[in-house]
Each structure stands twice: as structure tokens, then as C-alpha cells.
mmCIF file of C-alpha atoms in Angstrom:
data_model
loop_
_atom_site.group_PDB
_atom_site.id
_atom_site.type_symbol
_atom_site.label_atom_id
_atom_site.label_comp_id
_atom_site.label_asym_id
_atom_site.label_seq_id
_atom_site.Cartn_x
_atom_site.Cartn_y
_atom_site.Cartn_z
ATOM 1 C CA UNK A 1 -0.006 0.004 -0.016
ATOM 2 C CA UNK A 2 1.187 3.469 -0.832
ATOM 3 C CA UNK A 3 -0.121 6.772 0.644
ATOM 4 C CA UNK A 4 0.646 10.390 -0.170
ATOM 5 C CA UNK A 5 3.070 12.168 2.175
ATOM 6 C CA UNK A 6 0.216 13.739 4.122
ATOM 7 C CA UNK A 7 -1.662 10.426 4.294
ATOM 8 C CA UNK A 8 -4.766 11.857 2.701
ATOM 9 C CA UNK A 9 -4.499 10.184 -0.725
ATOM 10 C CA UNK A 10 -4.505 6.426 -1.185
ATOM 11 C CA UNK A 11 -2.146 6.090 -4.104
ATOM 12 C CA UNK A 12 -1.763 2.334 -4.641
ATOM 13 C CA UNK A 13 -3.057 -0.996 -3.345
ATOM 14 C CA UNK A 14 -1.530 -4.238 -4.555
ATOM 15 C CA UNK A 15 -2.758 -7.844 -4.488
ATOM 16 C CA UNK A 16 -0.551 -8.511 -1.456
ATOM 17 C CA UNK A 17 -2.500 -5.921 0.480
ATOM 18 C CA UNK A 18 -5.813 -7.718 0.022
ATOM 19 C CA UNK A 19 -6.716 -10.084 2.931
ATOM 20 C CA UNK A 20 -7.874 -13.669 2.635
ATOM 21 C CA UNK A 21 -11.518 -12.601 2.691
ATOM 22 C CA UNK A 22 -10.977 -10.448 -0.352
ATOM 23 C CA UNK A 23 -11.267 -7.200 1.551
ATOM 24 C CA UNK A 24 -9.073 -4.210 2.413
ATOM 25 C CA UNK A 25 -9.170 -1.698 5.226
ATOM 26 C CA UNK A 26 -8.658 1.836 4.006
ATOM 27 C CA UNK A 27 -6.573 3.771 6.610
ATOM 28 C CA UNK A 28 -8.191 6.521 8.696
ATOM 29 C CA UNK A 29 -7.504 9.993 7.432
ATOM 30 C CA UNK A 30 -7.745 9.087 3.725
ATOM 31 C CA UNK A 31 -9.982 11.573 1.891
ATOM 32 C CA UNK A 32 -9.162 10.629 -1.694
ATOM 33 C CA UNK A 33 -8.852 7.228 -3.461
ATOM 34 C CA UNK A 34 -6.263 8.073 -6.046
ATOM 35 C CA UNK A 35 -6.141 7.441 -9.784
ATOM 36 C CA UNK A 36 -5.802 3.702 -10.559
ATOM 37 C CA UNK A 37 -5.362 3.007 -6.800
ATOM 38 C CA UNK A 38 -6.954 -0.455 -6.983
ATOM 39 C CA UNK A 39 -6.503 -1.090 -10.705
ATOM 40 C CA UNK A 40 -6.273 -4.816 -11.592
ATOM 41 C CA UNK A 41 -6.713 -5.942 -7.952
ATOM 42 C CA UNK A 42 -8.458 -9.190 -8.975
ATOM 43 C CA UNK A 43 -8.430 -10.497 -5.375
ATOM 44 C CA UNK A 44 -10.560 -7.604 -4.132
ATOM 45 C CA UNK A 45 -14.128 -8.827 -3.526
ATOM 46 C CA UNK A 46 -15.661 -6.549 -0.896
ATOM 47 C CA UNK A 47 -14.903 -3.010 0.157
ATOM 48 C CA UNK A 48 -16.400 -0.512 2.601
ATOM 49 C CA UNK A 49 -15.118 2.986 1.947
ATOM 50 C CA UNK A 50 -14.927 4.811 5.288
ATOM 51 C CA UNK A 51 -16.472 8.121 6.241
ATOM 52 C CA UNK A 52 -14.142 10.984 5.412
ATOM 53 C CA UNK A 53 -13.468 9.941 1.834
ATOM 54 C CA UNK A 54 -14.889 12.614 -0.466
ATOM 55 C CA UNK A 55 -13.367 11.801 -3.867
ATOM 56 C CA UNK A 56 -12.816 8.698 -6.011
ATOM 57 C CA UNK A 57 -10.396 9.464 -8.837
ATOM 58 C CA UNK A 58 -10.290 8.262 -12.442
ATOM 59 C CA UNK A 59 -9.879 4.473 -12.947
ATOM 60 C CA UNK A 60 -9.602 3.920 -9.201
ATOM 61 C CA UNK A 61 -11.175 0.424 -9.394
ATOM 62 C CA UNK A 62 -10.578 -0.281 -13.047
ATOM 63 C CA UNK A 63 -10.578 -4.041 -13.891
ATOM 64 C CA UNK A 64 -11.355 -5.181 -10.339
ATOM 65 C CA UNK A 65 -13.222 -7.993 -11.994
ATOM 66 C CA UNK A 66 -13.991 -9.905 -8.754
ATOM 67 C CA UNK A 67 -15.318 -6.926 -6.827
ATOM 68 C CA UNK A 68 -18.861 -7.901 -5.787
ATOM 69 C CA UNK A 69 -19.892 -5.278 -3.299
ATOM 70 C CA UNK A 70 -18.792 -1.800 -2.437
ATOM 71 C CA UNK A 71 -20.248 0.710 -0.016
ATOM 72 C CA UNK A 72 -19.666 4.371 -0.846
ATOM 73 C CA UNK A 73 -20.236 6.805 2.058
ATOM 74 C CA UNK A 74 -22.653 9.753 1.685
ATOM 75 C CA UNK A 75 -19.786 12.245 1.933
ATOM 76 C CA UNK A 76 -18.377 11.350 -1.480
ATOM 77 C CA UNK A 77 -19.078 14.188 -3.917
ATOM 78 C CA UNK A 78 -16.968 13.157 -6.917
ATOM 79 C CA UNK A 79 -16.633 9.876 -8.784
ATOM 80 C CA UNK A 80 -14.443 10.456 -11.805
ATOM 81 C CA UNK A 81 -14.553 8.763 -15.178
ATOM 82 C CA UNK A 82 -13.560 5.113 -15.605
ATOM 83 C CA UNK A 83 -13.738 4.690 -11.792
ATOM 84 C CA UNK A 84 -15.409 1.260 -12.020
ATOM 85 C CA UNK A 85 -14.518 0.420 -15.621
ATOM 86 C CA UNK A 86 -14.628 -3.363 -16.160
ATOM 87 C CA UNK A 87 -15.857 -4.237 -12.635
ATOM 88 C CA UNK A 88 -17.944 -7.037 -14.011
ATOM 89 C CA UNK A 89 -18.764 -8.595 -10.603
ATOM 90 C CA UNK A 90 -20.630 -5.680 -9.024
ATOM 91 C CA UNK A 91 -24.347 -6.483 -8.741
ATOM 92 C CA UNK A 92 -25.757 -3.267 -7.212
ATOM 93 C CA UNK A 93 -24.591 0.168 -6.254
ATOM 94 C CA UNK A 94 -25.940 3.285 -4.544
ATOM 95 C CA UNK A 95 -24.380 6.550 -5.671
ATOM 96 C CA UNK A 96 -24.187 9.191 -2.889
ATOM 97 C CA UNK A 97 -26.445 12.201 -2.995
ATOM 98 C CA UNK A 98 -23.552 14.647 -3.282
ATOM 99 C CA UNK A 99 -22.512 13.336 -6.730
ATOM 100 C CA UNK A 100 -23.814 15.550 -9.510
ATOM 101 C CA UNK A 101 -22.421 13.835 -12.625
ATOM 102 C CA UNK A 102 -22.023 10.278 -13.806
ATOM 103 C CA UNK A 103 -18.740 10.878 -15.665
ATOM 104 C CA UNK A 104 -17.307 9.365 -18.811
ATOM 105 C CA UNK A 105 -17.377 5.516 -18.840
ATOM 106 C CA UNK A 106 -17.687 5.364 -15.045
ATOM 107 C CA UNK A 107 -19.484 1.998 -15.190
ATOM 108 C CA UNK A 108 -18.375 0.873 -18.618
ATOM 109 C CA UNK A 109 -18.324 -2.930 -18.854
ATOM 110 C CA UNK A 110 -19.966 -3.536 -15.458
ATOM 111 C CA UNK A 111 -21.734 -6.491 -17.078
ATOM 112 C CA UNK A 112 -23.007 -7.891 -13.735
ATOM 113 C CA UNK A 113 -24.694 -4.670 -12.622
ATOM 114 C CA UNK A 114 -28.403 -5.316 -12.113
ATOM 115 C CA UNK A 115 -29.527 -2.264 -10.141
ATOM 116 C CA UNK A 116 -28.203 1.196 -9.425
ATOM 117 C CA UNK A 117 -29.663 4.158 -7.611
ATOM 118 C CA UNK A 118 -28.850 7.565 -9.094
ATOM 119 C CA UNK A 119 -29.426 10.537 -6.733
ATOM 120 C CA UNK A 120 -31.687 13.488 -7.518
ATOM 121 C CA UNK A 121 -28.759 15.883 -7.689
ATOM 122 C CA UNK A 122 -27.272 14.307 -10.839
ATOM 123 C CA UNK A 123 -27.582 16.631 -13.875
ATOM 124 C CA UNK A 124 -25.526 14.785 -16.488
ATOM 125 C CA UNK A 125 -24.897 11.219 -17.561
ATOM 126 C CA UNK A 126 -21.804 11.400 -19.711
ATOM 127 C CA UNK A 127 -20.279 9.522 -22.644
ATOM 128 C CA UNK A 128 -20.456 5.749 -22.243
ATOM 129 C CA UNK A 129 -21.348 5.976 -18.562
ATOM 130 C CA UNK A 130 -23.225 2.596 -18.528
ATOM 131 C CA UNK A 131 -21.845 1.157 -21.762
ATOM 132 C CA UNK A 132 -22.090 -2.668 -21.739
ATOM 133 C CA UNK A 133 -24.084 -2.988 -18.494
ATOM 134 C CA UNK A 134 -25.767 -5.988 -20.013
ATOM 135 C CA UNK A 135 -27.777 -7.103 -16.951
ATOM 136 C CA UNK A 136 -29.250 -3.713 -16.098
ATOM 137 C CA UNK A 137 -33.035 -4.194 -16.555
ATOM 138 C CA UNK A 138 -34.367 -0.800 -15.468
ATOM 139 C CA UNK A 139 -32.975 2.499 -14.335
ATOM 140 C CA UNK A 140 -34.642 5.668 -12.974
ATOM 141 C CA UNK A 141 -32.988 8.774 -14.314
ATOM 142 C CA UNK A 142 -33.629 11.776 -11.992
ATOM 143 C CA UNK A 143 -35.722 14.608 -13.408
ATOM 144 C CA UNK A 144 -32.780 17.009 -12.923
ATOM 145 C CA UNK A 145 -30.773 15.298 -15.639
ATOM 146 C CA UNK A 146 -30.453 17.560 -18.674
ATOM 147 C CA UNK A 147 -27.771 15.754 -20.652
ATOM 148 C CA UNK A 148 -27.424 12.132 -21.726
ATOM 149 C CA UNK A 149 -24.097 11.633 -23.545
ATOM 150 C CA UNK A 150 -23.263 9.564 -26.562
ATOM 151 C CA UNK A 151 -23.293 5.808 -25.902
ATOM 152 C CA UNK A 152 -24.508 6.344 -22.334
ATOM 153 C CA UNK A 153 -26.596 3.130 -22.341
ATOM 154 C CA UNK A 154 -25.063 1.441 -25.358
ATOM 155 C CA UNK A 155 -25.132 -2.326 -25.014
ATOM 156 C CA UNK A 156 -27.564 -2.463 -22.065
ATOM 157 C CA UNK A 157 -29.142 -5.481 -23.661
ATOM 158 C CA UNK A 158 -31.489 -6.368 -20.749
ATOM 159 C CA UNK A 159 -32.832 -2.828 -20.317
ATOM 160 C CA UNK A 160 -36.629 -2.993 -20.602
ATOM 161 C CA UNK A 161 -37.770 0.287 -19.109
ATOM 162 C CA UNK A 162 -36.294 3.731 -19.078
ATOM 163 C CA UNK A 163 -37.866 7.149 -18.589
ATOM 164 C CA UNK A 164 -36.045 10.068 -20.169
ATOM 165 C CA UNK A 165 -36.364 13.281 -18.033
ATOM 166 C CA UNK A 166 -38.206 16.272 -19.375
ATOM 167 C CA UNK A 167 -35.134 18.520 -19.283
ATOM 168 C CA UNK A 168 -33.187 16.492 -21.844
ATOM 169 C CA UNK A 169 -32.880 18.272 -25.184
ATOM 170 C CA UNK A 170 -30.847 15.795 -27.259
ATOM 171 C CA UNK A 171 -30.721 12.024 -27.573
ATOM 172 C CA UNK A 172 -27.012 11.590 -28.250
ATOM 173 C CA UNK A 173 -25.144 9.395 -30.693
ATOM 174 C CA UNK A 174 -25.682 5.664 -29.992
ATOM 175 C CA UNK A 175 -27.192 6.499 -26.594
ATOM 176 C CA UNK A 176 -29.452 3.421 -26.557
ATOM 177 C CA UNK A 177 -27.757 1.347 -29.237
ATOM 178 C CA UNK A 178 -28.151 -2.441 -28.780
ATOM 179 C CA UNK A 179 -30.755 -2.082 -26.064
ATOM 180 C CA UNK A 180 -32.325 -5.216 -27.475
ATOM 181 C CA UNK A 181 -35.128 -5.695 -24.949
ATOM 182 C CA UNK A 182 -36.412 -2.135 -25.022
ATOM 183 C CA UNK A 183 -39.978 -2.287 -26.460
ATOM 184 C CA UNK A 184 -41.314 1.261 -26.140
ATOM 185 C CA UNK A 185 -40.009 4.701 -25.252
ATOM 186 C CA UNK A 186 -41.406 8.202 -24.982
ATOM 187 C CA UNK A 187 -39.256 11.121 -26.095
ATOM 188 C CA UNK A 188 -39.954 14.178 -23.824
ATOM 189 C CA UNK A 189 -41.149 17.452 -25.321
ATOM 190 C CA UNK A 190 -37.910 19.369 -24.780
ATOM 191 C CA UNK A 191 -35.948 17.020 -27.051
ATOM 192 C CA UNK A 192 -35.305 18.658 -30.439
ATOM 193 C CA UNK A 193 -32.924 16.139 -32.005
ATOM 194 C CA UNK A 194 -32.437 12.379 -32.108
ATOM 195 C CA UNK A 195 -28.879 11.785 -33.218
ATOM 196 C CA UNK A 196 -26.788 9.221 -35.083
ATOM 197 C CA UNK A 197 -27.731 5.604 -34.321
ATOM 198 C CA UNK A 198 -29.498 6.651 -31.104
ATOM 199 C CA UNK A 199 -31.641 3.489 -31.094
ATOM 200 C CA UNK A 200 -29.621 1.400 -33.529
ATOM 201 C CA UNK A 201 -30.249 -2.374 -33.312
ATOM 202 C CA UNK A 202 -32.983 -2.047 -30.666
ATOM 203 C CA UNK A 203 -34.412 -5.213 -32.153
ATOM 204 C CA UNK A 204 -37.560 -5.373 -29.964
ATOM 205 C CA UNK A 205 -38.469 -1.694 -30.093
ATOM 206 C CA UNK A 206 -42.104 -1.529 -31.275
ATOM 207 C CA UNK A 207 -43.445 1.917 -30.334
ATOM 208 C CA UNK A 208 -41.845 5.302 -29.897
ATOM 209 C CA UNK A 209 -43.718 8.469 -28.967
ATOM 210 C CA UNK A 210 -42.314 11.721 -30.287
ATOM 211 C CA UNK A 211 -43.374 15.214 -29.251
ATOM 212 C CA UNK A 212 -44.131 17.912 -31.791
ATOM 213 C CA UNK A 213 -41.092 20.030 -30.926
ATOM 214 C CA UNK A 214 -38.686 17.617 -32.610
ATOM 215 C CA UNK A 215 -36.542 19.353 -35.286
ATOM 216 C CA UNK A 216 -34.066 16.699 -36.513
ATOM 217 C CA UNK A 217 -33.952 12.912 -36.628
ATOM 218 C CA UNK A 218 -30.751 11.325 -38.010
ATOM 219 C CA UNK A 219 -31.529 8.882 -40.844
ATOM 220 C CA UNK A 220 -29.744 6.071 -38.858
ATOM 221 C CA UNK A 221 -31.456 6.825 -35.506
ATOM 222 C CA UNK A 222 -33.780 3.801 -35.859
ATOM 223 C CA UNK A 223 -31.708 1.609 -38.192
ATOM 224 C CA UNK A 224 -31.947 -2.157 -37.674
ATOM 225 C CA UNK A 225 -35.121 -1.846 -35.583
ATOM 226 C CA UNK A 226 -37.146 -4.506 -37.409
ATOM 227 C CA UNK A 227 -40.144 -4.416 -35.031
ATOM 228 C CA UNK A 228 -40.594 -0.655 -34.982
ATOM 229 C CA UNK A 229 -44.094 -0.277 -36.363
ATOM 230 C CA UNK A 230 -45.603 2.636 -34.460
ATOM 231 C CA UNK A 231 -44.202 6.155 -34.366
ATOM 232 C CA UNK A 232 -46.772 8.079 -32.349
ATOM 233 C CA UNK A 233 -46.836 11.857 -32.691
ATOM 234 C CA UNK A 234 -48.107 13.534 -29.546
ATOM 235 C CA UNK A 235 -50.030 16.172 -31.434
ATOM 236 C CA UNK A 236 -53.453 16.682 -33.050
ATOM 237 C CA UNK A 237 -52.053 18.513 -36.028
ATOM 238 C CA UNK A 238 -51.831 16.771 -39.388
ATOM 239 C CA UNK A 239 -49.249 19.406 -40.408
ATOM 240 C CA UNK A 240 -47.013 18.340 -37.514
ATOM 241 C CA UNK A 241 -47.452 14.731 -38.544
ATOM 242 C CA UNK A 242 -46.432 15.547 -42.136
ATOM 243 C CA UNK A 243 -43.424 17.534 -40.931
ATOM 244 C CA UNK A 244 -42.137 14.751 -38.682
ATOM 245 C CA UNK A 245 -42.750 12.142 -41.329
ATOM 246 C CA UNK A 246 -40.514 14.205 -43.557
ATOM 247 C CA UNK A 247 -37.657 13.843 -41.036
ATOM 248 C CA UNK A 248 -37.812 10.021 -41.151
ATOM 249 C CA UNK A 249 -36.220 7.645 -43.696
ATOM 250 C CA UNK A 250 -38.573 6.209 -46.334
ATOM 251 C CA UNK A 251 -39.194 2.813 -44.648
ATOM 252 C CA UNK A 252 -40.625 4.515 -41.543
ATOM 253 C CA UNK A 253 -42.811 7.157 -43.172
ATOM 254 C CA UNK A 254 -45.925 4.964 -43.325
ATOM 255 C CA UNK A 255 -45.626 4.076 -39.583
ATOM 256 C CA UNK A 256 -46.388 7.539 -38.276
ATOM 257 C CA UNK A 257 -49.728 8.154 -36.536
ATOM 258 C CA UNK A 258 -51.231 10.918 -34.425
ATOM 259 C CA UNK A 259 -51.722 10.140 -30.755
ATOM 260 C CA UNK A 260 -55.482 10.684 -30.906
ATOM 261 C CA UNK A 261 -55.826 7.861 -33.433
ATOM 262 C CA UNK A 262 -53.160 5.572 -32.077
ATOM 263 C CA UNK A 263 -55.109 4.076 -29.121
ATOM 264 C CA UNK A 264 -58.085 3.117 -31.285
ATOM 265 C CA UNK A 265 -55.865 1.679 -34.070
ATOM 266 C CA UNK A 266 -53.713 -0.391 -31.776
ATOM 267 C CA UNK A 267 -56.767 -1.714 -29.806
ATOM 268 C CA UNK A 268 -58.554 -2.739 -33.015
ATOM 269 C CA UNK A 269 -55.459 -4.288 -34.497
ATOM 270 C CA UNK A 270 -54.737 -6.345 -31.385
ATOM 271 C CA UNK A 271 -58.370 -7.504 -31.200
ATOM 272 C CA UNK A 272 -58.311 -8.715 -34.799
ATOM 273 C CA UNK A 273 -55.016 -10.511 -34.375
ATOM 274 C CA UNK A 274 -56.301 -12.207 -31.206
ATOM 275 C CA UNK A 275 -58.775 -14.097 -33.360
ATOM 276 C CA UNK A 276 -55.849 -16.083 -34.675
ATOM 277 C CA UNK A 277 -54.827 -17.307 -31.246
ATOM 278 C CA UNK A 278 -58.397 -18.180 -30.271
ATOM 279 C CA UNK A 279 -58.827 -20.600 -33.183
ATOM 280 C CA UNK A 280 -56.982 -23.858 -32.469
ATOM 281 C CA UNK A 281 -56.725 -24.774 -36.160
ATOM 282 C CA UNK A 282 -54.208 -21.955 -36.731
ATOM 283 C CA UNK A 283 -51.526 -23.724 -34.717
ATOM 284 C CA UNK A 284 -49.495 -26.725 -35.991
ATOM 285 C CA UNK A 285 -49.335 -28.012 -32.379
ATOM 286 C CA UNK A 286 -53.110 -28.242 -32.426
ATOM 287 C CA UNK A 287 -52.986 -30.331 -35.598
ATOM 288 C CA UNK A 288 -50.526 -32.747 -34.021
ATOM 289 C CA UNK A 289 -52.451 -33.235 -30.785
ATOM 290 C CA UNK A 290 -55.842 -33.210 -32.511
ATOM 291 C CA UNK A 291 -54.841 -35.907 -35.020
ATOM 292 C CA UNK A 292 -53.405 -37.969 -32.191
ATOM 293 C CA UNK A 293 -56.653 -37.740 -30.294
ATOM 294 C CA UNK A 294 -59.285 -37.899 -33.067
ATOM 295 C CA UNK A 295 -59.332 -41.660 -33.093
ATOM 296 C CA UNK A 296 -59.416 -44.016 -30.186
ATOM 297 C CA UNK A 297 -55.917 -45.371 -29.721
ATOM 298 C CA UNK A 298 -54.132 -47.419 -27.144
ATOM 299 C CA UNK A 299 -50.596 -47.216 -25.746
ATOM 300 C CA UNK A 300 -48.601 -49.223 -23.261
ATOM 301 C CA UNK A 301 -48.092 -47.605 -19.909
ATOM 302 C CA UNK A 302 -45.058 -47.995 -17.633
ATOM 303 C CA UNK A 303 -46.394 -51.306 -16.318
ATOM 304 C CA UNK A 304 -46.947 -52.662 -19.854
ATOM 305 C CA UNK A 305 -50.729 -52.472 -19.555
ATOM 306 C CA UNK A 306 -52.443 -50.981 -22.602
ATOM 307 C CA UNK A 307 -54.463 -47.855 -21.857
ATOM 308 C CA UNK A 308 -56.667 -45.680 -24.039
ATOM 309 C CA UNK A 309 -55.493 -42.196 -25.065
ATOM 310 C CA UNK A 310 -58.058 -39.565 -24.224
ATOM 311 C CA UNK A 311 -58.787 -36.671 -26.526
ATOM 312 C CA UNK A 312 -57.251 -33.384 -25.477
ATOM 313 C CA UNK A 313 -59.924 -30.782 -24.499
ATOM 314 C CA UNK A 314 -60.319 -27.826 -26.838
ATOM 315 C CA UNK A 315 -59.561 -25.418 -23.987
ATOM 316 C CA UNK A 316 -56.102 -26.972 -23.664
ATOM 317 C CA UNK A 317 -55.549 -26.722 -27.407
ATOM 318 C CA UNK A 318 -56.477 -23.057 -27.308
ATOM 319 C CA UNK A 319 -53.986 -22.536 -24.469
ATOM 320 C CA UNK A 320 -51.303 -24.165 -26.593
ATOM 321 C CA UNK A 321 -52.258 -21.841 -29.431
ATOM 322 C CA UNK A 322 -51.713 -18.737 -27.351
ATOM 323 C CA UNK A 323 -47.966 -19.131 -27.836
ATOM 324 C CA UNK A 324 -48.282 -16.923 -30.907
ATOM 325 C CA UNK A 325 -44.595 -17.180 -31.867
ATOM 326 C CA UNK A 326 -45.375 -20.746 -32.884
ATOM 327 C CA UNK A 327 -48.461 -19.681 -34.851
ATOM 328 C CA UNK A 328 -47.418 -19.117 -38.452
ATOM 329 C CA UNK A 329 -50.828 -17.720 -39.424
ATOM 330 C CA UNK A 330 -50.675 -15.132 -36.644
ATOM 331 C CA UNK A 331 -47.169 -14.194 -37.701
ATOM 332 C CA UNK A 332 -48.160 -13.948 -41.357
ATOM 333 C CA UNK A 333 -51.180 -11.731 -40.605
ATOM 334 C CA UNK A 334 -49.076 -9.521 -38.318
ATOM 335 C CA UNK A 335 -46.416 -9.057 -41.002
ATOM 336 C CA UNK A 336 -48.994 -8.017 -43.587
ATOM 337 C CA UNK A 337 -50.784 -5.688 -41.165
ATOM 338 C CA UNK A 338 -47.573 -3.986 -40.126
ATOM 339 C CA UNK A 339 -46.890 -3.175 -43.789
ATOM 340 C CA UNK A 340 -50.085 -1.199 -44.048
ATOM 341 C CA UNK A 341 -49.804 2.582 -43.916
ATOM 342 C CA UNK A 342 -51.213 3.838 -40.606
ATOM 343 C CA UNK A 343 -54.209 6.179 -41.088
ATOM 344 C CA UNK A 344 -53.266 9.821 -41.339
ATOM 345 C CA UNK A 345 -56.643 11.053 -40.138
ATOM 346 C CA UNK A 346 -60.072 9.935 -38.975
ATOM 347 C CA UNK A 347 -61.331 9.684 -42.575
ATOM 348 C CA UNK A 348 -58.702 7.044 -43.380
ATOM 349 C CA UNK A 349 -59.384 4.994 -40.246
ATOM 350 C CA UNK A 350 -62.249 2.860 -41.595
ATOM 351 C CA UNK A 351 -60.353 1.925 -44.702
ATOM 352 C CA UNK A 352 -57.422 0.797 -42.546
ATOM 353 C CA UNK A 353 -59.730 -1.292 -40.348
ATOM 354 C CA UNK A 354 -61.236 -2.963 -43.387
ATOM 355 C CA UNK A 355 -57.835 -3.960 -44.662
ATOM 356 C CA UNK A 356 -56.820 -5.400 -41.258
ATOM 357 C CA UNK A 357 -59.987 -7.477 -41.055
ATOM 358 C CA UNK A 358 -59.559 -8.787 -44.600
ATOM 359 C CA UNK A 359 -55.997 -9.928 -43.805
ATOM 360 C CA UNK A 360 -57.067 -11.749 -40.632
ATOM 361 C CA UNK A 361 -60.053 -13.337 -42.339
ATOM 362 C CA UNK A 362 -57.859 -14.718 -45.121
ATOM 363 C CA UNK A 363 -55.431 -16.266 -42.651
ATOM 364 C CA UNK A 364 -58.241 -17.835 -40.614
ATOM 365 C CA UNK A 365 -59.738 -19.285 -43.788
ATOM 366 C CA UNK A 366 -56.426 -20.735 -44.982
ATOM 367 C CA UNK A 367 -55.721 -22.195 -41.540
ATOM 368 C CA UNK A 368 -59.038 -23.989 -41.420
ATOM 369 C CA UNK A 369 -58.716 -25.204 -44.979
ATOM 370 C CA UNK A 370 -55.278 -26.625 -44.315
ATOM 371 C CA UNK A 371 -56.320 -28.326 -41.098
ATOM 372 C CA UNK A 372 -59.301 -29.932 -42.896
ATOM 373 C CA UNK A 373 -56.936 -31.147 -45.638
ATOM 374 C CA UNK A 374 -54.492 -32.641 -43.079
ATOM 375 C CA UNK A 375 -57.297 -34.392 -41.205
ATOM 376 C CA UNK A 376 -58.719 -35.831 -44.413
ATOM 377 C CA UNK A 377 -55.263 -37.139 -45.357
ATOM 378 C CA UNK A 378 -54.976 -38.707 -41.928
ATOM 379 C CA UNK A 379 -58.321 -40.400 -42.295
ATOM 380 C CA UNK A 380 -57.127 -41.907 -45.557
ATOM 381 C CA UNK A 381 -53.905 -43.083 -43.884
ATOM 382 C CA UNK A 382 -51.728 -41.086 -46.284
ATOM 383 C CA UNK A 383 -50.307 -38.401 -43.959
ATOM 384 C CA UNK A 384 -46.593 -38.041 -44.422
ATOM 385 C CA UNK A 385 -44.634 -39.928 -41.761
ATOM 386 C CA UNK A 386 -42.276 -36.994 -41.190
ATOM 387 C CA UNK A 387 -45.057 -34.812 -39.766
ATOM 388 C CA UNK A 388 -46.386 -37.661 -37.645
ATOM 389 C CA UNK A 389 -43.014 -38.380 -36.025
ATOM 390 C CA UNK A 390 -42.078 -34.888 -34.947
ATOM 391 C CA UNK A 391 -43.149 -35.500 -31.415
ATOM 392 C CA UNK A 392 -44.428 -38.683 -29.791
ATOM 393 C CA UNK A 393 -46.564 -37.645 -26.899
ATOM 394 C CA UNK A 394 -49.396 -39.680 -25.404
ATOM 395 C CA UNK A 395 -51.729 -38.402 -22.798
ATOM 396 C CA UNK A 396 -52.363 -41.342 -20.427
ATOM 397 C CA UNK A 397 -55.608 -41.390 -18.598
#
């Protein structure tokens, strides 16, 4: 261990200084944990920073990959950039109230971080602050934050919910890139620009709500977002809708809808699609189980005694069908519906509804027709063996 001459700065801690429990006692009188003080201390697992420490310098705990828990006292007012860079073992952290900035790459690569509490006094989340925090599922950003830097949440692949404060004016470059579980987000009204690749590769993003004050949207802001189907404009003005549509790349222009129409459109669309999960014939799993149970059949139980297979109840088959990812008719209908241009106004709403209903009706009809054909082939004993042997399941009474 090395201290400054006055004993107030902890300059360096080595592996030899870490005790058998993976901890270290910071000496009394230390007020600053120096730059790279614990860097590469792979033996460090637990640390309680004592009262009196007010500052944690840049890269202080960089690459302490086995560090699992750390307690930071309320007196700390500064945590500099890269402080916990690569600390992949930390699960949770509370940032003291006196800290007013999450500096550059402070928690970059903290891939084990699941929860973090950011105090109300924080006003800025800087470049790459939470880059690669791949287990972080939700985070509450205080209302006082006015700046979210480039790449701040890049690679937070488990992030499902995030609320952007009203004071933020810009969504920076790659801020939410690769947030692959993010499904919906609302851009606050003070935001005027959404920058380069801000939501790039957010593969599950379905709905984004944009306020009428937006001025610029980079053409790559929503690139590689294959499920983005609803861009809701929080305005009643068709002129605003047209203006914002003009900011978007061509593939997204037909996905813009005014907020006053959005609720009715989404409710109707979901109701129509739900018909395809309420009809057992639309699911190949239904066909398998139904064919197995249409005729009386017998199987040998564990004791070798033959027992009759009972027909699966329709309610159970409908439950099976609710797994819509396995329902090719549901998926086909959804794809076709999502290609439709969302209605620009109330006059276009009925035409849109008619098209949605027609798509669903066609898929229902084809599903029933195919199931009838398969059942007929089974009755004739000519069903292909490959389909029959996919799964051999017998429900024993």
C-alpha cells in the first residue's frame, strides 16, 4: 500500500494488501482514493469505503473484476470517469447524494450490474457511462438530468424500461444502441434532436412516442429496428405529422400516426389478431395433438398395460395456441398488417380497419382449410410420416 506524504490520498493498493476474505481496510485520514489506486486488484471482492473519503479518482477500481460489493459513504461528492470500468462482478450500487455527474465511462463494462440508484442531484450522464451494463433491466434517471451523452446506455441489452427526463434536449449518438429488450419509449417534449444511431439495433423496439417540438432525426437513428411499427406523434395537427414524417427515412414514413388515433388503431389491430390465437386450427401444435386424439388409440403404460389415449380438450388446445410465436398464421397476418400505412386522419381510419380485417379473415380461412386437408389425409392413412413423427406424446388417462 502506498499513501501520499500527508496520508490523505490512497495512491496504490496491490494484490498482497488484500486479505484472505478479499477485503481491504482503508486507513483512517484518507480523503481521496487516487487514480488507478486499486486497478487490476483481482483479489478484491468486498470494500467498505470509510467516512471521510470525499473523492474517487479516475480508474480507481478499473478491472477489479472480482469486486462484488462496495459501500460508498454519503460524503463522497466526486466519482471520476472510468472509476469502475470493467468491474464485471458488481451487482448493485448506490451513488451518494452529493455526486452531480455520472462521468465518462464510469461503469463501462460492469456487465453484472443489475440495479443502481442515481441521486436526484445528478444533472448529467456522460459519454459511455453505462456502456455494456448488459444485466441492467431498469434504471430511474432523475428529473434533474439535462444531458445524456453519446453511448450512455449502449449495449444495455437487458434494459426493458427507461424514462427520459423532461429537461433532456438531445438524444446523443448511440445513446441506446443495442438495447435489445427495449420495447417502447417516450421522447420528452424538450428534445429537439435524435442523433446518429441513437436506437440502432434495438431489435424489440415496437413503439416510440415523439413530441411535436422535434426538429431533426438522423436517418440512422432507428436503423436495424425490425419491429418498430408505431411512431406516435403527440399532437393533433396533421401538419405536424407531415413535418415529422418528412424527417424520417422512407421505410418509416408509413408508420407515423397521431396520438389521438393511435389508441383506437392499436386496440382494433390487437383484437383482430387475437382471433388467430383463439382458433386452435391456426397452430400446428393443435394439428398434431388433434390428430393424435381424433381416433381411439391405445398405448402401453409404464407397467406394460395398454391404456386408451383420451382426446385433449379444446380449452387446452387453445392454451397451446396462445404461444403466438409458434403460430405461423398469426405471424403472417401480423407481418402483412404492419406493412399497411397507418391512417393519417379519422377519414382514413375505416379503410385501414377494413384492410386489417380482410388480412385476418384470409389467414383464418387458410388455416381452417389446411387443417381440414390434413385431417382428411390422416383419415385416408396417407399423412406423411415426417409430420407424424415430430413428437411422440401420449396423454395417459
